[in-house]
Coordinates of C-alpha atoms in Angstrom, one line a residue:
X1 CA 182.7 -31.4 94.6
X2 CA 182.9 -27.7 95.4
X3 CA 180.1 -25.8 97.2
X4 CA 179.3 -23.9 94.0
X5 CA 178.9 -27.2 92.1
X6 CA 176.8 -28.7 94.9
X7 CA 174.4 -25.7 95.1
X8 CA 174.2 -25.5 91.3
X9 CA 173.2 -29.2 91.3
X10 CA 170.5 -28.5 93.8
X11 CA 169.0 -25.8 91.6
X12 CA 169.2 -28.1 88.6
X13 CA 167.6 -31.0 90.5
X14 CA 164.7 -28.7 91.6
X15 CA 164.1 -27.7 88.0
X16 CA 164.2 -31.3 86.9
X17 CA 161.8 -32.3 89.6
X18 CA 159.3 -29.8 88.5
X19 CA 159.6 -30.8 84.8
X20 CA 159.2 -34.5 85.6
X21 CA 156.4 -33.9 88.1
X22 CA 154.2 -32.2 85.6
X23 CA 154.3 -35.1 83.2
X24 CA 152.2 -37.1 85.7
X25 CA 150.6 -34.7 88.2
X26 CA 147.8 -33.8 85.8
X27 CA 146.6 -37.4 85.3
X28 CA 144.5 -37.7 88.5
X29 CA 143.1 -34.2 88.1
X30 CA 141.8 -34.6 84.5
X31 CA 138.3 -35.8 85.4
X32 CA 137.8 -32.7 87.7
X33 CA 139.3 -30.4 85.0
X34 CA 136.9 -31.8 82.3
X35 CA 134.0 -31.4 84.7
X36 CA 134.7 -27.8 85.5
X37 CA 136.0 -26.5 82.1
X38 CA 133.9 -28.8 79.9
X39 CA 135.3 -29.8 76.5
X40 CA 135.3 -33.6 77.2
X41 CA 136.3 -34.2 73.5
X42 CA 139.6 -32.3 74.2
X43 CA 140.3 -34.2 77.4
X44 CA 143.4 -36.1 76.2
X45 CA 144.9 -33.0 74.7
X46 CA 145.8 -31.6 78.1
X47 CA 148.4 -34.4 78.3
X48 CA 149.2 -34.6 74.5
X49 CA 149.9 -30.9 74.3
X50 CA 152.5 -31.1 77.0
X51 CA 154.1 -34.2 75.4
X52 CA 154.3 -32.7 72.0
X53 CA 155.8 -29.4 73.2
X54 CA 158.3 -31.1 75.5
X55 CA 159.6 -33.3 72.6
X56 CA 160.1 -30.2 70.5
X57 CA 161.8 -28.4 73.4
X58 CA 164.5 -31.1 73.8
X59 CA 166.6 -30.4 70.7
X60 CA 165.7 -26.7 70.6
X61 CA 167.2 -26.0 74.0
X62 CA 169.9 -28.6 73.5
X63 CA 171.2 -26.5 70.6
X64 CA 170.8 -23.1 72.4
X65 CA 173.1 -24.2 75.2
X66 CA 175.9 -24.5 72.6
X67 CA 175.3 -20.9 71.4
X68 CA 174.6 -19.0 74.6
X69 CA 175.6 -19.1 78.3
X70 CA 174.1 -22.3 79.7
X71 CA 173.0 -20.6 82.9
X72 CA 170.7 -18.2 81.1
X73 CA 169.4 -20.8 78.7
X74 CA 168.3 -23.0 81.7
X75 CA 166.8 -20.0 83.5
X76 CA 164.9 -19.1 80.3
X77 CA 163.5 -22.7 80.2
X78 CA 162.5 -22.5 83.8
X79 CA 160.8 -19.1 83.4
X80 CA 158.8 -20.4 80.3
X81 CA 157.8 -23.4 82.4
X82 CA 156.7 -21.3 85.3
X83 CA 154.8 -18.9 83.0
X84 CA 153.0 -21.8 81.5
X85 CA 152.2 -23.1 85.0
X86 CA 150.7 -19.8 86.1
X87 CA 148.7 -19.4 82.9
X88 CA 147.5 -23.0 83.1
X89 CA 146.2 -22.4 86.6
X90 CA 144.3 -19.3 85.4
X91 CA 143.0 -20.9 82.3
X92 CA 139.3 -19.9 81.7
X93 CA 138.5 -22.8 79.4
X94 CA 139.8 -26.1 78.1
X95 CA 141.3 -24.7 74.9
X96 CA 143.2 -22.1 76.8
X97 CA 144.5 -24.8 79.2
X98 CA 145.7 -26.9 76.2
X99 CA 147.6 -23.9 74.8
X100 CA 149.2 -23.0 78.2
X101 CA 150.1 -26.7 78.8
X102 CA 151.9 -26.6 75.5
X103 CA 153.9 -23.5 76.7
X104 CA 154.6 -25.3 79.9
X105 CA 155.7 -28.5 78.1
X106 CA 158.1 -26.5 75.9
X107 CA 159.8 -25.1 79.0
X108 CA 159.7 -28.6 80.5
X109 CA 161.4 -30.1 77.5
X110 CA 164.1 -27.5 77.8
X111 CA 164.6 -28.4 81.5
X112 CA 165.0 -32.1 80.6
X113 CA 167.5 -31.3 77.9
X114 CA 169.5 -28.9 80.0
X115 CA 169.5 -30.6 83.3
X116 CA 171.6 -33.6 82.1
X117 CA 173.6 -31.4 79.7
X118 CA 174.7 -29.0 82.5
X119 CA 175.8 -31.8 84.7
X120 CA 178.2 -32.7 81.9
X121 CA 179.4 -29.1 81.7
X122 CA 179.7 -28.6 85.4
X123 CA 181.4 -31.8 86.4
X124 CA 184.4 -33.8 85.0
X125 CA 183.6 -37.2 83.6
X126 CA 184.7 -39.1 86.7
X127 CA 182.3 -37.1 88.9
X128 CA 179.3 -37.1 86.5
X129 CA 178.2 -40.6 87.3
X130 CA 177.4 -39.8 90.9
X131 CA 175.5 -36.7 90.1
X132 CA 173.7 -38.2 87.1
X133 CA 172.7 -41.1 89.3
X134 CA 171.1 -38.6 91.8
X135 CA 169.3 -36.9 88.9
X136 CA 167.8 -40.3 87.9
X137 CA 166.6 -40.7 91.5
X138 CA 165.0 -37.2 91.4
X139 CA 163.3 -38.2 88.2
X140 CA 162.0 -41.4 89.7
X141 CA 160.7 -39.8 92.8
X142 CA 158.8 -37.1 90.9
X143 CA 157.2 -39.8 88.7
X144 CA 155.6 -41.5 91.6
X145 CA 154.8 -38.3 93.5
X146 CA 153.0 -36.7 90.6
X147 CA 149.7 -38.7 90.5
X148 CA 149.5 -38.8 94.3
X149 CA 150.2 -35.0 94.7
X150 CA 147.8 -34.2 91.9
X151 CA 145.0 -36.1 93.6
X152 CA 145.7 -34.6 97.0
X153 CA 145.8 -30.9 95.7
X154 CA 142.7 -31.5 93.6
X155 CA 140.7 -32.9 96.6
X156 CA 141.9 -30.4 99.2
X157 CA 142.2 -27.2 97.2
X158 CA 141.5 -27.1 93.5
X159 CA 142.9 -28.7 90.3
X160 CA 144.4 -25.2 89.6
X161 CA 146.9 -25.8 92.4
X162 CA 148.6 -28.6 90.6
X163 CA 150.0 -25.8 88.4
X164 CA 150.4 -23.1 91.1
X165 CA 152.5 -25.5 93.3
X166 CA 155.3 -25.1 90.7
X167 CA 155.7 -21.4 91.4
X168 CA 157.2 -21.5 94.9
X169 CA 159.4 -24.5 94.0
X170 CA 160.4 -22.8 90.8
X171 CA 161.4 -19.6 92.6
X172 CA 163.7 -21.6 94.9
X173 CA 165.3 -23.2 91.9
X174 CA 165.8 -19.8 90.2
X175 CA 167.4 -18.5 93.4
X176 CA 169.9 -21.3 93.4
X177 CA 170.6 -21.0 89.7
X178 CA 171.0 -17.2 89.7
X179 CA 173.1 -17.1 92.8
X180 CA 175.4 -20.1 92.5
X181 CA 175.5 -21.5 88.9
X182 CA 178.4 -20.4 86.7
X183 CA 177.6 -18.8 83.3
X184 CA 179.2 -21.7 81.3
X185 CA 180.1 -19.8 78.2
X186 CA 179.9 -21.7 74.9
X187 CA 183.2 -22.7 73.3
X188 CA 182.2 -21.1 70.0
X189 CA 179.3 -19.2 68.6
X190 CA 177.3 -20.2 65.6
X191 CA 173.9 -19.6 64.0
X192 CA 170.7 -21.1 65.2
X193 CA 169.0 -23.4 62.7
X194 CA 165.4 -21.9 62.6
X195 CA 164.5 -23.8 59.4
X196 CA 165.7 -27.0 61.1
X197 CA 163.3 -26.3 64.1
X198 CA 160.4 -25.8 61.7
X199 CA 161.2 -29.1 59.9
X200 CA 161.6 -30.8 63.2
X201 CA 158.1 -29.7 64.3
X202 CA 156.6 -30.7 60.9
X203 CA 157.7 -34.4 61.4
X204 CA 157.7 -34.7 65.2
X205 CA 154.1 -33.4 65.6
X206 CA 152.5 -35.8 63.1
X207 CA 154.5 -38.7 64.4
X208 CA 153.5 -38.1 68.0
X209 CA 149.9 -37.6 67.0
X210 CA 149.9 -40.8 65.0
X211 CA 151.4 -42.7 67.8
X212 CA 149.0 -41.2 70.3
X213 CA 145.9 -41.7 68.2
X214 CA 146.7 -45.0 66.6
X215 CA 144.6 -47.9 68.0
X216 CA 142.6 -45.6 70.3
X217 CA 141.1 -42.5 68.5
X218 CA 141.6 -44.1 65.1
X219 CA 142.5 -47.6 63.9
X220 CA 146.2 -48.1 63.0
X221 CA 145.3 -48.6 59.3
X222 CA 143.0 -45.7 59.1
X223 CA 143.6 -42.8 56.6
X224 CA 144.2 -40.4 59.5
X225 CA 147.0 -42.4 61.1
X226 CA 148.5 -43.6 57.9
X227 CA 148.5 -40.0 56.5
X228 CA 150.2 -38.6 59.6
X229 CA 152.9 -41.3 59.6
X230 CA 153.5 -40.7 55.8
X231 CA 153.8 -37.0 56.4
X232 CA 156.2 -37.5 59.3
X233 CA 158.4 -39.8 57.2
X234 CA 158.5 -37.5 54.2
X235 CA 159.5 -34.4 56.3
X236 CA 162.0 -36.5 58.3
X237 CA 163.8 -37.3 55.0
X238 CA 164.0 -33.6 54.1
X239 CA 165.0 -32.8 57.7
X240 CA 167.9 -35.3 57.6
X241 CA 169.0 -33.9 54.3
X242 CA 169.0 -30.3 55.7
X243 CA 170.8 -31.3 58.8
X244 CA 173.6 -32.8 56.7
X245 CA 173.8 -29.7 54.5
X246 CA 173.6 -27.1 57.3
X247 CA 176.8 -25.7 58.7
X248 CA 175.1 -25.2 62.1
X249 CA 172.6 -28.1 62.4
X250 CA 170.1 -28.6 65.1
X251 CA 171.1 -32.2 65.5
X252 CA 174.7 -33.2 64.8
X253 CA 174.4 -36.2 62.5
X254 CA 178.2 -36.5 62.4
X255 CA 178.1 -37.6 66.0
X256 CA 176.7 -40.9 64.8
X257 CA 180.2 -41.7 63.5
X258 CA 181.1 -42.2 67.2
X259 CA 180.4 -45.8 68.1
X260 CA 179.5 -44.9 71.7
X261 CA 177.0 -42.3 70.5
X262 CA 175.5 -44.6 67.9
X263 CA 174.8 -47.5 70.2
X264 CA 173.8 -45.3 73.2
X265 CA 171.1 -43.8 71.0
X266 CA 169.9 -47.3 69.9
X267 CA 169.9 -48.6 73.5
X268 CA 168.1 -45.5 74.9
X269 CA 165.4 -45.8 72.3
X270 CA 164.5 -49.3 73.3
X271 CA 165.1 -48.7 77.0
X272 CA 162.7 -45.7 76.9
X273 CA 159.9 -47.9 75.6
X274 CA 160.4 -50.7 78.1
X275 CA 160.8 -48.3 81.1
X276 CA 157.7 -46.2 80.5
X277 CA 155.6 -49.3 79.5
X278 CA 156.5 -51.0 82.8
X279 CA 155.4 -47.9 84.7
X280 CA 152.2 -47.1 82.7
X281 CA 150.5 -50.5 82.4
X282 CA 151.5 -52.3 85.7
X283 CA 148.9 -50.3 87.7
X284 CA 146.1 -51.9 85.6
X285 CA 147.0 -55.3 87.0
X286 CA 147.4 -54.1 90.6
X287 CA 144.2 -52.1 90.6
X288 CA 141.8 -54.3 88.6
X289 CA 143.2 -57.7 89.6
X290 CA 144.8 -57.3 93.0
X291 CA 142.3 -54.7 94.2
X292 CA 144.5 -51.7 94.9
X293 CA 142.5 -48.6 95.4
X294 CA 142.0 -46.7 92.1
X295 CA 142.5 -43.4 94.0
X296 CA 146.0 -44.5 95.0
X297 CA 146.8 -46.1 91.7
X298 CA 149.8 -43.8 91.3
X299 CA 151.3 -45.2 94.4
X300 CA 150.9 -48.8 93.2
X301 CA 154.1 -48.4 91.2
X302 CA 156.1 -47.3 94.2
X303 CA 158.2 -50.5 94.4
X304 CA 159.3 -50.0 90.8
X305 CA 160.1 -46.3 91.2
X306 CA 162.0 -46.9 94.5
X307 CA 164.0 -49.6 92.7
X308 CA 164.8 -47.1 90.0
X309 CA 165.9 -44.5 92.5
X310 CA 168.2 -47.0 94.3
X311 CA 169.5 -48.5 91.0
X312 CA 170.2 -45.1 89.5
X313 CA 172.0 -43.7 92.5
X314 CA 174.1 -46.8 93.2
X315 CA 175.1 -47.3 89.5
X316 CA 176.2 -43.6 89.3
X317 CA 178.3 -44.0 92.4
X318 CA 179.9 -47.2 91.1
X319 CA 180.7 -45.6 87.7
X320 CA 182.3 -42.6 89.4
X321 CA 184.5 -44.9 91.6
X322 CA 185.5 -47.4 89.0
X323 CA 185.6 -45.1 86.0
X324 CA 183.6 -47.7 83.9
X325 CA 180.0 -47.7 82.9
X326 CA 179.6 -50.7 80.5
X327 CA 179.6 -53.6 83.1
X328 CA 176.9 -52.1 85.4
X329 CA 174.8 -51.0 82.4
X330 CA 174.9 -54.4 80.6
X331 CA 174.5 -56.4 83.9
X332 CA 171.5 -54.4 84.9
X333 CA 169.8 -54.8 81.5
X334 CA 170.5 -58.5 81.6
X335 CA 168.8 -58.8 85.0
X336 CA 166.0 -56.6 83.7
X337 CA 165.4 -58.8 80.7
X338 CA 165.1 -61.8 83.1
X339 CA 162.8 -59.9 85.4
X340 CA 160.5 -58.8 82.6
X341 CA 160.5 -62.4 81.2
X342 CA 159.6 -63.7 84.7
X343 CA 156.8 -61.2 85.0
X344 CA 155.4 -62.2 81.5
X345 CA 155.6 -65.9 82.2
X346 CA 154.5 -66.1 85.8
X347 CA 151.8 -63.4 86.1
X348 CA 148.4 -64.9 86.9
X349 CA 145.2 -63.7 88.5
X350 CA 146.0 -65.7 91.6
X351 CA 149.7 -64.7 91.8
X352 CA 150.3 -63.7 95.4
X353 CA 151.5 -60.1 96.0
X354 CA 154.6 -61.4 97.8
X355 CA 155.7 -62.7 94.4
X356 CA 154.7 -59.6 92.5
X357 CA 156.2 -56.9 94.7
X358 CA 159.8 -58.3 94.8
X359 CA 159.7 -58.6 90.9
X360 CA 158.6 -55.0 90.7
X361 CA 161.6 -54.0 92.9
X362 CA 164.0 -56.0 90.7
X363 CA 162.6 -54.4 87.6
X364 CA 163.1 -51.0 89.1
X365 CA 166.6 -51.8 90.2
X366 CA 167.5 -53.1 86.8
X367 CA 166.0 -50.0 85.0
X368 CA 167.7 -47.5 87.2
X369 CA 171.3 -47.7 85.9
X370 CA 170.2 -47.0 82.3
X371 CA 168.9 -43.6 83.2
X372 CA 172.4 -42.1 84.1
X373 CA 174.8 -44.5 82.4
X374 CA 173.7 -44.1 78.8
X375 CA 174.0 -40.3 79.3
X376 CA 177.3 -40.7 81.0
X377 CA 178.7 -42.8 78.2
X378 CA 177.7 -40.2 75.5
X379 CA 179.0 -37.2 77.5
X380 CA 182.3 -39.0 78.0
X381 CA 182.7 -39.6 74.2
X382 CA 181.6 -36.3 72.6
X383 CA 183.5 -33.0 72.5
X384 CA 182.6 -30.6 75.3
X385 CA 181.3 -28.2 72.7
X386 CA 178.7 -30.8 71.6
X387 CA 177.4 -31.9 75.0
X388 CA 174.2 -29.9 74.7
X389 CA 173.2 -31.4 71.3
X390 CA 174.4 -34.9 72.2
X391 CA 172.6 -35.1 75.5
X392 CA 169.4 -33.5 74.3
X393 CA 169.4 -35.8 71.3
X394 CA 169.7 -38.8 73.6
X395 CA 166.7 -37.6 75.7
X396 CA 164.8 -36.9 72.5
X397 CA 165.3 -40.4 71.2
X398 CA 164.4 -41.9 74.5
X399 CA 161.2 -39.9 74.5
X400 CA 160.2 -40.9 71.0
X401 CA 160.9 -44.5 71.9
X402 CA 158.7 -44.2 75.0
X403 CA 155.9 -42.7 73.0
X404 CA 156.1 -45.3 70.2
X405 CA 156.2 -48.3 72.4
X406 CA 153.5 -47.1 74.8
X407 CA 151.2 -46.5 71.8
X408 CA 151.9 -50.0 70.5
X409 CA 151.6 -51.6 74.0
X410 CA 148.3 -49.7 74.4
X411 CA 147.0 -51.3 71.2
X412 CA 148.2 -54.8 72.3
X413 CA 146.6 -54.2 75.7
X414 CA 143.2 -53.1 74.4
X415 CA 143.0 -55.9 71.9
X416 CA 144.1 -58.5 74.4
X417 CA 141.7 -57.4 77.2
X418 CA 138.7 -57.4 74.8
X419 CA 139.6 -60.8 73.3
X420 CA 140.6 -62.6 76.5
X421 CA 137.8 -61.1 78.6
X422 CA 135.1 -61.9 76.0
X423 CA 136.4 -65.5 75.8
X424 CA 135.6 -65.9 79.5
X425 CA 132.0 -64.7 79.3
X426 CA 129.7 -67.7 78.9
X427 CA 127.9 -67.8 75.5
X428 CA 124.5 -67.7 77.2
X429 CA 125.4 -64.5 79.0
X430 CA 127.0 -62.5 76.2
X431 CA 123.6 -61.3 74.8
X432 CA 122.8 -59.8 78.2
X433 CA 126.3 -58.2 78.4
X434 CA 126.1 -56.6 75.0
X435 CA 128.0 -53.5 74.2
X436 CA 128.7 -52.6 77.8
X437 CA 131.4 -55.3 78.0
X438 CA 135.0 -54.3 77.3
X439 CA 134.3 -51.2 75.2
X440 CA 136.9 -48.6 74.6
X441 CA 135.7 -46.5 77.6
X442 CA 135.1 -49.4 79.9
X443 CA 138.5 -50.3 81.2
X444 CA 137.7 -50.9 84.8
X445 CA 135.6 -53.2 86.9
X446 CA 133.7 -50.2 88.3
X447 CA 132.9 -48.9 84.8
X448 CA 131.8 -52.3 83.6
X449 CA 129.7 -53.0 86.6
X450 CA 128.0 -49.5 86.4
X451 CA 127.3 -50.1 82.7
X452 CA 125.7 -53.5 83.3
X453 CA 123.6 -52.2 86.2
X454 CA 122.5 -49.2 84.1
X455 CA 121.5 -51.6 81.3
X456 CA 119.5 -53.8 83.6
X457 CA 117.9 -50.7 85.2
X458 CA 116.7 -49.7 81.7
X459 CA 115.2 -53.2 81.4
X460 CA 113.6 -52.9 84.8
X461 CA 111.9 -49.6 83.8
X462 CA 110.7 -51.1 80.5
X463 CA 109.4 -54.1 82.4
X464 CA 107.4 -52.0 84.7
X465 CA 105.9 -50.1 81.8
X466 CA 105.1 -53.3 80.0
X467 CA 103.4 -54.7 83.1
X468 CA 101.3 -51.6 83.2
X469 CA 100.1 -52.3 79.7
X470 CA 102.5 -50.2 77.6
X471 CA 102.7 -52.2 74.3
X472 CA 105.7 -50.2 72.9
X473 CA 107.7 -51.0 76.1
X474 CA 106.8 -54.7 75.9
X475 CA 107.9 -54.9 72.2
X476 CA 111.2 -53.1 73.0
X477 CA 111.8 -55.4 75.9
X478 CA 111.0 -58.6 74.0
X479 CA 113.4 -57.4 71.2
X480 CA 116.2 -56.8 73.7
X481 CA 118.9 -59.5 73.7
X482 CA 119.6 -58.7 77.3
X483 CA 116.2 -59.9 78.6
X484 CA 116.5 -63.1 80.6
X485 CA 114.5 -65.8 78.7
X486 CA 112.6 -66.8 81.9
X487 CA 111.0 -63.3 82.1
X488 CA 109.8 -63.2 78.5
X489 CA 106.8 -65.5 79.2
X490 CA 105.6 -63.0 81.9
X491 CA 105.3 -60.1 79.5
X492 CA 101.9 -60.7 77.8
X493 CA 100.1 -58.2 75.6
X494 CA 98.1 -55.7 77.7
X495 CA 100.3 -56.2 80.8
X496 CA 98.9 -57.1 84.2
X497 CA 95.5 -55.6 83.6
X498 CA 94.9 -57.8 80.6
X499 CA 96.3 -60.8 82.5
X500 CA 93.8 -60.1 85.3
X501 CA 90.9 -59.8 82.9
X502 CA 92.0 -63.0 81.3
X503 CA 92.3 -64.7 84.6
X504 CA 88.8 -63.5 85.7
X505 CA 87.3 -64.8 82.4
X506 CA 89.0 -68.1 83.0
X507 CA 87.7 -68.3 86.6
X508 CA 84.2 -67.5 85.4
X509 CA 84.4 -70.2 82.7
X510 CA 85.7 -72.7 85.3
X511 CA 82.9 -71.9 87.7
X512 CA 80.3 -72.4 84.9
X513 CA 81.9 -75.7 84.1
X514 CA 81.9 -76.7 87.8
X515 CA 78.1 -75.9 87.9
X516 CA 77.7 -78.3 85.1
X517 CA 79.4 -81.1 87.0
X518 CA 83.0 -80.9 85.8
X519 CA 85.0 -82.4 88.7
X520 CA 88.4 -80.9 87.6
X521 CA 86.8 -77.4 87.3
X522 CA 85.2 -77.8 90.7
X523 CA 88.6 -78.6 92.2
X524 CA 90.2 -75.6 90.5
X525 CA 87.4 -73.2 91.7
X526 CA 87.7 -74.5 95.3
X527 CA 91.4 -73.4 95.2
X528 CA 90.9 -70.1 93.5
X529 CA 91.4 -67.0 95.7
X530 CA 89.1 -64.9 93.4
X531 CA 85.9 -67.0 94.0
X532 CA 83.9 -65.9 97.2
X533 CA 83.1 -68.6 99.8
X534 CA 79.3 -68.4 99.3
X535 CA 79.8 -69.1 95.6
X536 CA 82.1 -72.1 96.4
X537 CA 79.4 -73.3 98.8
X538 CA 76.8 -73.1 96.1
X539 CA 78.7 -75.8 94.2
X540 CA 77.7 -78.4 96.8
X541 CA 74.2 -78.2 95.5
X542 CA 74.5 -76.5 92.0
X543 CA 71.4 -74.5 91.0
X544 CA 69.8 -74.9 87.6
X545 CA 68.0 -72.7 85.2
X546 CA 67.5 -69.0 86.1
X547 CA 69.1 -69.5 89.5
X548 CA 72.3 -70.7 87.9
X549 CA 72.4 -67.7 85.5
X550 CA 71.8 -65.3 88.3
X551 CA 74.7 -66.9 90.3
X552 CA 77.0 -66.6 87.3
X553 CA 76.0 -62.9 86.9
X554 CA 76.7 -62.1 90.5
X555 CA 80.1 -63.8 90.4
X556 CA 81.0 -61.8 87.2
X557 CA 79.9 -58.6 88.9
X558 CA 82.1 -59.4 92.0
X559 CA 85.1 -60.2 89.8
X560 CA 84.6 -56.9 87.9
X561 CA 84.4 -55.1 91.3
X562 CA 87.6 -56.8 92.5
X563 CA 89.4 -56.1 89.2
X564 CA 91.2 -53.0 90.5
X565 CA 92.3 -54.7 93.7
X566 CA 93.3 -57.8 91.7
X567 CA 95.3 -55.7 89.2
X568 CA 97.1 -53.9 92.1
X569 CA 98.0 -57.1 93.9
X570 CA 99.0 -58.9 90.8
X571 CA 101.1 -55.9 89.7
X572 CA 102.9 -55.7 93.0
X573 CA 103.6 -59.4 92.9
X574 CA 104.8 -59.2 89.3
X575 CA 107.0 -56.2 89.9
X576 CA 108.6 -57.8 92.9
X577 CA 109.3 -61.0 90.9
X578 CA 110.7 -59.1 87.9
X579 CA 112.8 -56.8 89.9
X580 CA 114.3 -59.6 91.9
X581 CA 115.0 -61.6 88.7
X582 CA 116.6 -58.7 86.9
X583 CA 118.7 -57.6 89.9
X584 CA 119.9 -61.2 90.5
X585 CA 120.8 -61.5 86.9
X586 CA 122.7 -58.2 86.9
X587 CA 124.7 -59.3 89.9
X588 CA 125.5 -62.6 88.2
X589 CA 126.6 -60.7 85.0
X590 CA 128.8 -58.3 87.1
X591 CA 130.5 -61.2 88.8
X592 CA 131.2 -62.9 85.5
X593 CA 132.5 -59.6 84.1
X594 CA 134.8 -59.0 87.1
X595 CA 136.3 -62.4 86.6
X596 CA 136.6 -62.0 82.9
X597 CA 138.2 -58.6 83.1
X598 CA 140.7 -59.9 85.7
X599 CA 141.6 -62.7 83.3
X600 CA 141.8 -60.3 80.4
X601 CA 143.9 -57.7 82.1
X602 CA 146.3 -60.3 83.3
X603 CA 146.7 -61.8 79.8
X604 CA 147.1 -58.2 78.4
X605 CA 149.8 -57.2 81.0
X606 CA 151.6 -60.5 80.3
X607 CA 151.8 -59.6 76.6
X608 CA 152.9 -56.1 77.4
X609 CA 155.7 -57.4 79.5
X610 CA 156.7 -59.9 76.8
X611 CA 156.9 -57.0 74.4
X612 CA 158.9 -55.0 77.0
X613 CA 161.2 -58.1 77.4
X614 CA 162.1 -57.9 73.7
X615 CA 162.8 -54.1 74.1
X616 CA 165.1 -54.7 77.0
X617 CA 167.0 -57.4 75.2
X618 CA 167.6 -55.0 72.3
X619 CA 168.8 -52.4 74.7
X620 CA 171.0 -55.1 76.4
X621 CA 172.6 -55.9 73.0
X622 CA 173.2 -52.3 72.3
X623 CA 175.0 -52.0 75.7
X624 CA 177.2 -55.0 74.8
X625 CA 178.2 -53.3 71.6
X626 CA 178.9 -50.0 73.5
X627 CA 182.7 -49.3 73.8
X628 CA 183.8 -49.1 77.4
X629 CA 185.8 -45.9 77.4
X630 CA 187.3 -45.1 80.8
X631 CA 185.8 -42.0 82.4
X632 CA 188.3 -39.1 82.6
X633 CA 189.5 -37.5 85.8
X634 CA 189.4 -33.8 86.8
X635 CA 188.9 -31.4 83.9
X636 CA 191.8 -29.6 82.4
X637 CA 192.4 -26.0 83.2
X638 CA 190.6 -24.7 80.2
X639 CA 187.5 -26.9 80.9
X640 CA 187.0 -25.5 84.5
X641 CA 183.6 -23.6 84.4
X642 CA 183.7 -19.9 85.1
X643 CA 182.2 -19.4 88.6
X644 CA 179.2 -17.3 89.3
X645 CA 181.3 -14.8 91.3
X646 CA 183.7 -14.3 88.4
X647 CA 181.0 -14.0 85.7
X648 CA 180.4 -10.5 84.4

């Protein structure tokens, strides 16, 4: 590797790091962004806009690199990305941020397409493995650093700095690219397929939106999702017809005649889904079941990502040394399918971390080789003049596979959590849990606990109003399914004041009965705290006639005089009892929900990994069908890139 190639690779790696970083850096800052800019309804679009634009940017820039000098095409993508970063940081509102994120994503998609394509143009096949492996490592590191760095910058400075941080790093990348990267002139010029780009957008955008919204914003069988998918399929058919007809297509369909290209595309599609699914959904288990801090949830996948970095780097080195890619690729996917299956079969709420973490590392190690080796196989098989289109198409298919599988896994996850968790809530407690349990927005123990406590706090406020005599509050409380049955009997009409008056009338009636010789009534009066001692003493020699009526009248007056104090004391006692009962019940419900959610999340992640196991098996089969063409040596004289110093 010459110094020029090494320095060019550094510039490309920095650009790739930025593009990959911004896929995840925004996730931990989204709550703060929504709080400051408002527009909570557009919350998810901050991520979706980047995803959509980056998917469109992949084939767009992949074709441009075949028409113009690759150096300037990459610099254009980096500059678009940096412009989008600066504008995103300056965004005055949520809609402006979404638009600027789309601009940033378009440049990021170009970086993804070109980073791997340019490695193919800069290095001969035998050396590409080593460099592509390092690129896979860069991608893995940026994936785990994104959420952590986003949270750090948001807490210490501002969410705007998650975008501004790209500028100094981007400038360094531009310096390396301008100063050391060769021009890499295209072998032949042609026309750019603008109509193809329009058609691509018209089927990719509806497809990605359908996959993003299906099962979350709208049901999968809703008219919105079904209409988007139907629109995408119709335009896709027209797009394919146009690409076959065009003399300068955006995507070279004739490359599918190459067996390597065909099976690499199939394998990458399934691999993309399994890889992203393992990264996206595993933190749910680690945070909600194993108690990892939600603040550091991005770091919880570090064992997987570190395994990816090591696996990608070592497999690239091995391919460069042996000149073969099929054996390490197929072997790693075989191990990956076993690791995914082990995860799906053995994951439990009580599975110790010492069993979980090694499996995460093995999954990462088995995923790592597929990042560089599928790309390496394609670049080794296609003509040099088609490296841009072939490589970007591979990245495009992988991205679509990731989006599709994550959407499907998300639907499986949500449905399984709701069903499995609800099954573990006792029947007697479900009425008190109500709609706060396992709703669409209640995906964490903290959210569920807060929802339960808020609901019981409402019950507590209504109970206090009912105890004070508020009939509307009493009726609402009695109609609530969340009211513990043992408290319903305490909520009589009129509240505590009515209960005190009723008790006073009962005491007076018992006293009158005691004066008439009722032994049981005399015993009850002697125990009553509301009857004065002199009145109790009068029962020893009960008066008759007018004296008895006078004694009853005096007792009634005393009870009426004590009514306010009696109401106050009884209210305080009732409030204390009701508050204690409701808060105890809330704590019991939260404990049950925590256990139910842990069981639900575990069952859901098991199903997700079972689904991912099937995807990895399909990718493994594709790898077995992949021809093992030996990697070439040094490039021929006419393939040696023009150096930056020789470029005009």
